[in-house]
Amino acid sequence: GFMSAQDCARLGIKPPRDNDKPDGYTAGWAGRAIPVYHREAKVKIGNLTRVIPISVSRYWNQKPLFGQEFLRDYMYSIDRNARIMTLHKKTSKEAKVTRPVHSLYDVACVVENDREYVRVNVNDSSVGKVLIDTGASNTIISQSDATSCGIFVPPNAPAMRFVGVGGGITMRQVDVNLELGP
């Protein structure tokens, strides 16, 4: 969980005071280390209630963010058209596939620390292990990966501003051939 000090105050969670020392620092994909303060919060989504650790930042000005800490032990699917997220309790640490693997739809992944990683090719060059972020609206790769895949970013490519944990960053948008699985 991640939220602003203002959200903490609004939700009855003790916000950090001006003279409080941070409990640590975090840097999201934007790369800038920011101070965070650790709290716990009782969070309820639908019928599921959990007490989870929350990182609080004075610099966060987005909506509260809840992710893997809340969803741990659950598989989920999201139907955007119906605006429904369905949670299914995981019955084991390792899924047992009872049907044949479909070469068109099934993509092998590696799970590390409750995060899913897959192999992708960009413009026929392997980027290697890539995080699948089900909440992300864009695909982001580093400048070094773009260079190794032969991606040319023209100076007049459209600029887009992204904001996340660790601050904001401006990126250039280019079209590529992206290959995931078969």
PDB file of C-alpha atoms in Angstrom:
ATOM      1  CA  GLY A   1       0.000   0.000   0.000  1.00  0.00           C
ATOM      2  CA  PHE A   2       1.130   3.513  -0.742  1.00  0.00           C
ATOM      3  CA  MET A   3      -0.622   6.775   0.057  1.00  0.00           C
ATOM      4  CA  SER A   4      -0.152  10.443   0.763  1.00  0.00           C
ATOM      5  CA  ALA A   5       0.067  12.056   4.182  1.00  0.00           C
ATOM      6  CA  GLN A   6      -3.189  13.885   3.340  1.00  0.00           C
ATOM      7  CA  ASP A   7      -4.963  10.567   2.683  1.00  0.00           C
ATOM      8  CA  CYS A   8      -3.690   9.255   6.029  1.00  0.00           C
ATOM      9  CA  ALA A   9      -5.140  12.214   7.884  1.00  0.00           C
ATOM     10  CA  ARG A  10      -8.452  11.898   6.003  1.00  0.00           C
ATOM     11  CA  LEU A  11      -8.693   8.141   6.742  1.00  0.00           C
ATOM     12  CA  GLY A  12      -7.760   8.336  10.422  1.00  0.00           C
ATOM     13  CA  ILE A  13      -4.230   6.943  10.025  1.00  0.00           C
ATOM     14  CA  LYS A  14      -1.509   8.846  11.873  1.00  0.00           C
ATOM     15  CA  PRO A  15       0.189  11.014   9.223  1.00  0.00           C
ATOM     16  CA  PRO A  16       3.896  11.835   9.474  1.00  0.00           C
ATOM     17  CA  ARG A  17       4.701  15.094  11.252  1.00  0.00           C
ATOM     18  CA  ASP A  18       7.130  17.646   9.810  1.00  0.00           C
ATOM     19  CA  ASN A  19       9.884  16.719  12.288  1.00  0.00           C
ATOM     20  CA  ASP A  20       9.471  12.904  11.970  1.00  0.00           C
ATOM     21  CA  LYS A  21      12.477  11.041  10.599  1.00  0.00           C
ATOM     22  CA  PRO A  22      11.559   8.792   7.652  1.00  0.00           C
ATOM     23  CA  ASP A  23      11.446   5.039   8.240  1.00  0.00           C
ATOM     24  CA  GLY A  24      13.179   4.508   4.921  1.00  0.00           C
ATOM     25  CA  TYR A  25      13.341   5.521   1.295  1.00  0.00           C
ATOM     26  CA  THR A  26      11.744   4.087  -1.804  1.00  0.00           C
ATOM     27  CA  ALA A  27      12.311   4.605  -5.487  1.00  0.00           C
ATOM     28  CA  GLY A  28       9.807   3.402  -8.030  1.00  0.00           C
ATOM     29  CA  TRP A  29      10.411   3.221 -11.742  1.00  0.00           C
ATOM     30  CA  ALA A  30      10.897   7.011 -11.810  1.00  0.00           C
ATOM     31  CA  GLY A  31      14.134   6.359  -9.926  1.00  0.00           C
ATOM     32  CA  ARG A  32      14.201   9.221  -7.426  1.00  0.00           C
ATOM     33  CA  ALA A  33      14.530   8.119  -3.798  1.00  0.00           C
ATOM     34  CA  ILE A  34      11.797   9.602  -1.622  1.00  0.00           C
ATOM     35  CA  PRO A  35      11.346   9.352   2.152  1.00  0.00           C
ATOM     36  CA  VAL A  36       8.542   7.094   3.379  1.00  0.00           C
ATOM     37  CA  TYR A  37       6.906   6.507   6.727  1.00  0.00           C
ATOM     38  CA  HIS A  38       5.606   3.045   7.645  1.00  0.00           C
ATOM     39  CA  ARG A  39       2.082   2.560   8.929  1.00  0.00           C
ATOM     40  CA  GLU A  40      -0.447  -0.268   9.063  1.00  0.00           C
ATOM     41  CA  ALA A  41      -3.987   0.054   7.803  1.00  0.00           C
ATOM     42  CA  LYS A  42      -7.094  -2.055   7.874  1.00  0.00           C
ATOM     43  CA  VAL A  43      -8.187  -2.146   4.241  1.00  0.00           C
ATOM     44  CA  LYS A  44     -11.455  -3.555   2.942  1.00  0.00           C
ATOM     45  CA  ILE A  45     -12.160  -4.196  -0.718  1.00  0.00           C
ATOM     46  CA  GLY A  46     -15.459  -5.944  -1.363  1.00  0.00           C
ATOM     47  CA  ASN A  47     -15.828  -8.620   1.323  1.00  0.00           C
ATOM     48  CA  LEU A  48     -12.085  -9.009   1.850  1.00  0.00           C
ATOM     49  CA  THR A  49     -10.492  -7.174   4.797  1.00  0.00           C
ATOM     50  CA  ARG A  50      -6.784  -7.223   5.565  1.00  0.00           C
ATOM     51  CA  VAL A  51      -4.353  -5.335   7.758  1.00  0.00           C
ATOM     52  CA  ILE A  52      -1.455  -4.422   5.491  1.00  0.00           C
ATOM     53  CA  PRO A  53       1.688  -2.315   5.689  1.00  0.00           C
ATOM     54  CA  ILE A  54       1.335   1.135   4.153  1.00  0.00           C
ATOM     55  CA  SER A  55       4.137   3.397   2.942  1.00  0.00           C
ATOM     56  CA  VAL A  56       3.245   7.054   3.369  1.00  0.00           C
ATOM     57  CA  SER A  57       4.861   9.858   1.411  1.00  0.00           C
ATOM     58  CA  ARG A  58       4.506  13.607   1.655  1.00  0.00           C
ATOM     59  CA  TYR A  59       5.300  13.784  -2.085  1.00  0.00           C
ATOM     60  CA  TRP A  60       2.611  11.379  -3.320  1.00  0.00           C
ATOM     61  CA  ASN A  61      -0.245  13.317  -4.926  1.00  0.00           C
ATOM     62  CA  GLN A  62      -2.059  10.427  -6.621  1.00  0.00           C
ATOM     63  CA  LYS A  63      -4.879   8.196  -5.377  1.00  0.00           C
ATOM     64  CA  PRO A  64      -3.916   5.565  -2.780  1.00  0.00           C
ATOM     65  CA  LEU A  65      -2.247   2.523  -4.312  1.00  0.00           C
ATOM     66  CA  PHE A  66      -2.922  -1.040  -3.140  1.00  0.00           C
ATOM     67  CA  GLY A  67      -1.362  -4.041  -4.796  1.00  0.00           C
ATOM     68  CA  GLN A  68       0.345  -7.314  -4.077  1.00  0.00           C
ATOM     69  CA  GLU A  69       0.340  -6.965  -0.279  1.00  0.00           C
ATOM     70  CA  PHE A  70      -3.435  -6.849  -0.392  1.00  0.00           C
ATOM     71  CA  LEU A  71      -3.904  -9.449  -3.141  1.00  0.00           C
ATOM     72  CA  ARG A  72      -1.386 -11.970  -1.803  1.00  0.00           C
ATOM     73  CA  ASP A  73      -2.871 -15.499  -1.796  1.00  0.00           C
ATOM     74  CA  TYR A  74      -5.464 -14.531  -4.428  1.00  0.00           C
ATOM     75  CA  MET A  75      -5.613 -14.835  -8.174  1.00  0.00           C
ATOM     76  CA  TYR A  76      -7.626 -12.139  -9.841  1.00  0.00           C
ATOM     77  CA  SER A  77      -9.201 -11.244 -13.136  1.00  0.00           C
ATOM     78  CA  ILE A  78     -10.475  -7.872 -14.213  1.00  0.00           C
ATOM     79  CA  ASP A  79     -13.398  -7.374 -16.576  1.00  0.00           C
ATOM     80  CA  ARG A  80     -13.049  -3.721 -17.558  1.00  0.00           C
ATOM     81  CA  ASN A  81     -16.286  -3.639 -19.558  1.00  0.00           C
ATOM     82  CA  ALA A  82     -18.316  -4.959 -16.616  1.00  0.00           C
ATOM     83  CA  ARG A  83     -16.148  -2.976 -14.157  1.00  0.00           C
ATOM     84  CA  ILE A  84     -15.642  -6.038 -11.960  1.00  0.00           C
ATOM     85  CA  MET A  85     -12.551  -7.513 -10.340  1.00  0.00           C
ATOM     86  CA  THR A  86     -12.970 -11.157  -9.341  1.00  0.00           C
ATOM     87  CA  LEU A  87     -10.746 -12.678  -6.658  1.00  0.00           C
ATOM     88  CA  HIS A  88     -10.106 -16.419  -6.331  1.00  0.00           C
ATOM     89  CA  LYS A  89      -8.315 -17.887  -3.316  1.00  0.00           C
ATOM     90  CA  LYS A  90      -5.115 -19.645  -4.353  1.00  0.00           C
ATOM     91  CA  THR A  91      -5.258 -23.253  -3.273  1.00  0.00           C
ATOM     92  CA  SER A  92      -1.553 -23.950  -3.558  1.00  0.00           C
ATOM     93  CA  LYS A  93       1.735 -22.152  -4.092  1.00  0.00           C
ATOM     94  CA  GLU A  94       2.175 -23.875  -7.437  1.00  0.00           C
ATOM     95  CA  ALA A  95      -0.656 -24.075  -9.915  1.00  0.00           C
ATOM     96  CA  LYS A  96      -1.428 -27.522 -11.258  1.00  0.00           C
ATOM     97  CA  VAL A  97      -2.481 -27.216 -14.879  1.00  0.00           C
ATOM     98  CA  THR A  98      -5.250 -29.726 -15.560  1.00  0.00           C
ATOM     99  CA  ARG A  99      -5.745 -28.771 -19.193  1.00  0.00           C
ATOM    100  CA  PRO A 100      -3.352 -28.808 -22.119  1.00  0.00           C
ATOM    101  CA  VAL A 101      -1.199 -25.693 -22.486  1.00  0.00           C
ATOM    102  CA  HIS A 102      -2.508 -23.652 -25.410  1.00  0.00           C
ATOM    103  CA  SER A 103       0.360 -22.390 -27.551  1.00  0.00           C
ATOM    104  CA  LEU A 104      -1.523 -19.244 -28.571  1.00  0.00           C
ATOM    105  CA  TYR A 105      -2.905 -18.068 -25.220  1.00  0.00           C
ATOM    106  CA  ASP A 106      -0.663 -19.473 -22.481  1.00  0.00           C
ATOM    107  CA  VAL A 107       2.529 -17.581 -21.716  1.00  0.00           C
ATOM    108  CA  ALA A 108       5.185 -19.008 -19.430  1.00  0.00           C
ATOM    109  CA  CYS A 109       6.078 -16.765 -16.533  1.00  0.00           C
ATOM    110  CA  VAL A 110       8.404 -16.738 -13.562  1.00  0.00           C
ATOM    111  CA  VAL A 111       7.012 -15.682 -10.179  1.00  0.00           C
ATOM    112  CA  GLU A 112       9.424 -13.945  -7.819  1.00  0.00           C
ATOM    113  CA  ASN A 113       8.242 -12.303  -4.598  1.00  0.00           C
ATOM    114  CA  ASP A 114       4.611 -12.479  -5.779  1.00  0.00           C
ATOM    115  CA  ARG A 115       5.395 -10.609  -9.013  1.00  0.00           C
ATOM    116  CA  GLU A 116       5.077 -12.116 -12.487  1.00  0.00           C
ATOM    117  CA  TYR A 117       7.846 -11.815 -15.072  1.00  0.00           C
ATOM    118  CA  VAL A 118       7.797 -12.898 -18.714  1.00  0.00           C
ATOM    119  CA  ARG A 119      10.200 -12.858 -21.634  1.00  0.00           C
ATOM    120  CA  VAL A 120       9.425 -10.395 -24.424  1.00  0.00           C
ATOM    121  CA  ASN A 121      10.925  -9.500 -27.761  1.00  0.00           C
ATOM    122  CA  VAL A 122      10.954  -5.936 -29.019  1.00  0.00           C
ATOM    123  CA  ASN A 123      11.650  -5.513 -32.727  1.00  0.00           C
ATOM    124  CA  ASP A 124      12.868  -9.153 -32.797  1.00  0.00           C
ATOM    125  CA  SER A 125      15.401  -8.545 -29.978  1.00  0.00           C
ATOM    126  CA  SER A 126      14.992 -10.136 -26.564  1.00  0.00           C
ATOM    127  CA  VAL A 127      14.549  -7.743 -23.665  1.00  0.00           C
ATOM    128  CA  GLY A 128      14.659 -10.674 -21.241  1.00  0.00           C
ATOM    129  CA  LYS A 129      12.683 -10.816 -18.025  1.00  0.00           C
ATOM    130  CA  VAL A 130       9.976  -8.129 -17.883  1.00  0.00           C
ATOM    131  CA  LEU A 131       7.545  -7.327 -15.057  1.00  0.00           C
ATOM    132  CA  ILE A 132       3.881  -7.690 -15.961  1.00  0.00           C
ATOM    133  CA  ASP A 133       2.077  -4.870 -14.160  1.00  0.00           C
ATOM    134  CA  THR A 134      -1.667  -5.392 -14.536  1.00  0.00           C
ATOM    135  CA  GLY A 135      -2.332  -1.838 -13.408  1.00  0.00           C
ATOM    136  CA  ALA A 136      -0.024  -0.138 -15.897  1.00  0.00           C
ATOM    137  CA  SER A 137      -1.519   1.585 -18.913  1.00  0.00           C
ATOM    138  CA  ASN A 138       1.717   1.707 -20.914  1.00  0.00           C
ATOM    139  CA  THR A 139       4.743  -0.404 -21.687  1.00  0.00           C
ATOM    140  CA  ILE A 140       7.962   1.174 -20.472  1.00  0.00           C
ATOM    141  CA  ILE A 141      11.536   0.116 -21.214  1.00  0.00           C
ATOM    142  CA  SER A 142      14.828   1.719 -20.318  1.00  0.00           C
ATOM    143  CA  GLN A 143      16.909   3.714 -22.771  1.00  0.00           C
ATOM    144  CA  SER A 144      19.609   1.009 -22.651  1.00  0.00           C
ATOM    145  CA  ASP A 145      17.057  -1.727 -23.528  1.00  0.00           C
ATOM    146  CA  ALA A 146      15.662   0.472 -26.305  1.00  0.00           C
ATOM    147  CA  THR A 147      19.154   0.965 -27.723  1.00  0.00           C
ATOM    148  CA  SER A 148      19.947  -2.765 -27.541  1.00  0.00           C
ATOM    149  CA  CYS A 149      16.699  -3.496 -29.433  1.00  0.00           C
ATOM    150  CA  GLY A 150      17.600  -1.019 -32.177  1.00  0.00           C
ATOM    151  CA  ILE A 151      14.847   1.428 -31.265  1.00  0.00           C
ATOM    152  CA  PHE A 152      15.467   4.908 -32.616  1.00  0.00           C
ATOM    153  CA  VAL A 153      13.710   7.643 -30.651  1.00  0.00           C
ATOM    154  CA  PRO A 154      13.358  10.705 -32.863  1.00  0.00           C
ATOM    155  CA  PRO A 155      13.770  14.068 -31.146  1.00  0.00           C
ATOM    156  CA  ASN A 156      10.214  15.019 -32.150  1.00  0.00           C
ATOM    157  CA  ALA A 157       8.626  11.825 -30.716  1.00  0.00           C
ATOM    158  CA  PRO A 158       5.591  12.706 -28.565  1.00  0.00           C
ATOM    159  CA  ALA A 159       6.526  13.333 -24.929  1.00  0.00           C
ATOM    160  CA  MET A 160       4.413  11.792 -22.178  1.00  0.00           C
ATOM    161  CA  ARG A 161       4.632  12.545 -18.459  1.00  0.00           C
ATOM    162  CA  PHE A 162       4.306   9.563 -16.088  1.00  0.00           C
ATOM    163  CA  VAL A 163       3.949   9.855 -12.329  1.00  0.00           C
ATOM    164  CA  GLY A 164       4.501   7.047  -9.860  1.00  0.00           C
ATOM    165  CA  VAL A 165       6.316   6.070  -6.712  1.00  0.00           C
ATOM    166  CA  GLY A 166       9.612   7.936  -6.813  1.00  0.00           C
ATOM    167  CA  GLY A 167       8.250  10.926  -8.673  1.00  0.00           C
ATOM    168  CA  GLY A 168       7.500  11.837 -12.244  1.00  0.00           C
ATOM    169  CA  ILE A 169       9.435  11.339 -15.429  1.00  0.00           C
ATOM    170  CA  THR A 170       8.974  12.402 -19.034  1.00  0.00           C
ATOM    171  CA  MET A 171       9.307   9.689 -21.666  1.00  0.00           C
ATOM    172  CA  ARG A 172       9.156   9.601 -25.444  1.00  0.00           C
ATOM    173  CA  GLN A 173       6.540   7.473 -27.165  1.00  0.00           C
ATOM    174  CA  VAL A 174       7.495   5.284 -30.127  1.00  0.00           C
ATOM    175  CA  ASP A 175       5.786   2.348 -31.821  1.00  0.00           C
ATOM    176  CA  VAL A 176       7.538  -1.017 -31.745  1.00  0.00           C
ATOM    177  CA  ASN A 177       6.799  -4.634 -32.598  1.00  0.00           C
ATOM    178  CA  LEU A 178       6.254  -6.288 -29.217  1.00  0.00           C
ATOM    179  CA  GLU A 179       6.111 -10.058 -28.948  1.00  0.00           C
ATOM    180  CA  LEU A 180       4.881 -11.813 -25.810  1.00  0.00           C
ATOM    181  CA  GLY A 181       4.787 -15.591 -25.828  1.00  0.00           C
ATOM    182  CA  PRO A 182       4.114 -17.463 -29.046  1.00  0.00           C
TER     183      PRO A 182
END
